Short mmCIF file of C-alpha atoms in Angstrom, two decimals:
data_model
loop_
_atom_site.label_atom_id
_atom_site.label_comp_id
_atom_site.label_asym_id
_atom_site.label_seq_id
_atom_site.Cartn_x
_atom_site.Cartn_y
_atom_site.Cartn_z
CA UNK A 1 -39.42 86.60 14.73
CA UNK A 2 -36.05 85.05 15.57
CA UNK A 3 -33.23 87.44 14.34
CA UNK A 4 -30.57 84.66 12.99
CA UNK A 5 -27.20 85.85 15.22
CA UNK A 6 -29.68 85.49 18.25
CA UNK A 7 -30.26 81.99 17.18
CA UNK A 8 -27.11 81.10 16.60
CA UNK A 9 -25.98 82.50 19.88
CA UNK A 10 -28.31 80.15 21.38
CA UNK A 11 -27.11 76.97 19.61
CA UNK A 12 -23.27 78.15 20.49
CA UNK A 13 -24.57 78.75 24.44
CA UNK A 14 -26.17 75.19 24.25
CA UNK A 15 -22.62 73.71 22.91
CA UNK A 16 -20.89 75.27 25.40
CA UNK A 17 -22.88 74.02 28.12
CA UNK A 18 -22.88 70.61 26.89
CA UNK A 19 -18.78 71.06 26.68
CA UNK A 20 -18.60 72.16 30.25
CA UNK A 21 -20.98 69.44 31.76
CA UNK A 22 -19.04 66.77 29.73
CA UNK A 23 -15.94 68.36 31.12
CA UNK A 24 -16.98 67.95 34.84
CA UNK A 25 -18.45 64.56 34.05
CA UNK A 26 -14.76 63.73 32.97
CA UNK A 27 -12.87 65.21 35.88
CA UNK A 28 -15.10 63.36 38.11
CA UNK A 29 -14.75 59.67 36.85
CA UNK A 30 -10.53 60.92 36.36
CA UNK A 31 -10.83 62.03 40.05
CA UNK A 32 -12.32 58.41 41.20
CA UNK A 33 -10.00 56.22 39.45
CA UNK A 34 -7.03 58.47 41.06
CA UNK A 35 -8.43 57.44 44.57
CA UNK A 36 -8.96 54.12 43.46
CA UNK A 37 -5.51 54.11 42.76
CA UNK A 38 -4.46 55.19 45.69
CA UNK A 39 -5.85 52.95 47.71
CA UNK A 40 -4.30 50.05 46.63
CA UNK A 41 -1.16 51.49 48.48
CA UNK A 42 0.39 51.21 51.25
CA UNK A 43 2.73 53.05 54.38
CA UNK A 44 5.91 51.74 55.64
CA UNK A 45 7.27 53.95 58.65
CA UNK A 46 9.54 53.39 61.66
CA UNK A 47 12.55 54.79 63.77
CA UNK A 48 16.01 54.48 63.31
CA UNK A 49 18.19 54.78 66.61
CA UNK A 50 21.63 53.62 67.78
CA UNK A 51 21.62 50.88 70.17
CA UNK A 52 24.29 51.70 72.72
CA UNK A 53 23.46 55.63 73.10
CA UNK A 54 19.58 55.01 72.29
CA UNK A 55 19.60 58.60 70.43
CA UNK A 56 18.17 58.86 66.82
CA UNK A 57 20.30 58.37 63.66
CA UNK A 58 19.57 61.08 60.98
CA UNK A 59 20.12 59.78 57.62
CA UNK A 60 20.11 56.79 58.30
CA UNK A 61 19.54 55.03 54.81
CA UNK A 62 15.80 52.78 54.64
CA UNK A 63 15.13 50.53 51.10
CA UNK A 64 12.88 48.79 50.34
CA UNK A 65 13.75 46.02 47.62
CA UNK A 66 11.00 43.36 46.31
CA UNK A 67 11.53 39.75 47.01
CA UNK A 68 10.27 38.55 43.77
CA UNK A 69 12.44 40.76 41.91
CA UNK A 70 15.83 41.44 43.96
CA UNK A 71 15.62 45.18 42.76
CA UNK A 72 15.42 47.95 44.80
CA UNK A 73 11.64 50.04 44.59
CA UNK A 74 12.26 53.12 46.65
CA UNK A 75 13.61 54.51 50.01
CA UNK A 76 14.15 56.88 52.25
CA UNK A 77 16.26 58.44 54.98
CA UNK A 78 15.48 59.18 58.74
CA UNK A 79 14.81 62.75 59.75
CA UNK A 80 16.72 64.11 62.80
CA UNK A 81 14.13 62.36 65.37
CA UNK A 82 14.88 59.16 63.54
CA UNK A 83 11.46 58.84 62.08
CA UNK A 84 11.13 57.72 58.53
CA UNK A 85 7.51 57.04 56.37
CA UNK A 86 7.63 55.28 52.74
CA UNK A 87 4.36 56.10 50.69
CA UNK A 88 2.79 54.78 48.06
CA UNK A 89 4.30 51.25 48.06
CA UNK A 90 2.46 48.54 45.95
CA UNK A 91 1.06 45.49 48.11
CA UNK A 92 3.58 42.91 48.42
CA UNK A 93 6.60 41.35 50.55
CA UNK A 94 9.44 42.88 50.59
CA UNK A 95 12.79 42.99 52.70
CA UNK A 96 13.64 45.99 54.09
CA UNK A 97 17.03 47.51 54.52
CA UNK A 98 18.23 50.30 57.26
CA UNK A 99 22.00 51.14 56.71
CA UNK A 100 23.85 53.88 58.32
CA UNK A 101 27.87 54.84 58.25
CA UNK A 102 30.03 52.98 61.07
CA UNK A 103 27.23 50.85 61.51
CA UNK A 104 25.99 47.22 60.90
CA UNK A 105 23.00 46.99 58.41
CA UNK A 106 19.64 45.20 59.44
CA UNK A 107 17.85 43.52 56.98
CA UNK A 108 14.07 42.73 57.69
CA UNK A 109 12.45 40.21 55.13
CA UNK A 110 9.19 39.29 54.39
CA UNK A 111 8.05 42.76 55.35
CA UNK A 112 3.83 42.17 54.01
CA UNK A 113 2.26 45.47 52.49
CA UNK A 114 -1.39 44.14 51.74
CA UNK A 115 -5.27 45.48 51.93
CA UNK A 116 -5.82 44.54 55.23
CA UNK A 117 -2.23 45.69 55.76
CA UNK A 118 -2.11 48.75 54.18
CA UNK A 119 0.14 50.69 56.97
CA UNK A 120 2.96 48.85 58.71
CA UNK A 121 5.03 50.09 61.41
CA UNK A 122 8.71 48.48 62.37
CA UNK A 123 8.83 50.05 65.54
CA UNK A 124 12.09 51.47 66.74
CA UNK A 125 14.81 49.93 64.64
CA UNK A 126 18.40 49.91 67.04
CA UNK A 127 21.85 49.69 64.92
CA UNK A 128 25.08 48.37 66.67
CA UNK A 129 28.40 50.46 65.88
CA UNK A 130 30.62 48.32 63.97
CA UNK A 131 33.86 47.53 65.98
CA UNK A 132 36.73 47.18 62.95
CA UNK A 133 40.23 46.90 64.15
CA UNK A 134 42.06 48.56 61.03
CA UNK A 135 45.63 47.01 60.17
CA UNK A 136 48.47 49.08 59.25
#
């Protein structure tokens, strides 16, 4: 005969399994929708340099503004090579900004994130020095 904690200790193990399976079953399905997710991204990356000297500009500021909108979705800022990457950006046009102090600001448009277009590069991105004569 069955002693009744052993039998209860069996219908607890059995719970417990079926938590832990249902658990894993849940993590998967979370962890395909997350990649499904993430693939309807895309990469915008270039280099920022100075036209005259042809060096790299560090800091220089990148944003990245929707054209439907107006409004500004994210940005960045060039490391010291010049380099800059912008993740996770939602398909769709956009005009792209690259500003940097003492400098004149170039302004890409219709800049096309899309699936078959997921990673776009600009290339090297030269800025003129802005010549101001200041009046006293």
């Amino acid at each position: 005969m069955d002693h009744p904690l052993k039998r209860s200790f069996k219908r607890m193990k059995s719970r417990h399994n079926k938590s832990i399976i249902f658990i894993i079953i849940l993590h998967f399905f979370l962890c395909i929708i997350v990649s499904a997710q993430s693939k309807l991204n895309g990469t915008l990356s270039g280099k920022v340099f100075d036209k005259s000297t042809n060096q790299p500009l560090e800091y220089a500021t990148i944003s990245l503004i929707s054209k439907q909108s107006g409004k500004t979705i994210t940005g960045t800022v060039s490391d010291a090579k010049g380099v800059f990457v912008i993740s996770n950006i939602a398909f769709d046009t956009y005009q792209v900004n690259i500003e940097f102090i003492g400098y004149e600001k170039v302004t890409l448009d219709n800049v096309n994130i899309k699936s078959d277009r997921r990673s776009v590069s600009l290339g090297t991105i030269s800025l003129l020095l802005q010549h101001r004569i200041l009046k006293v």
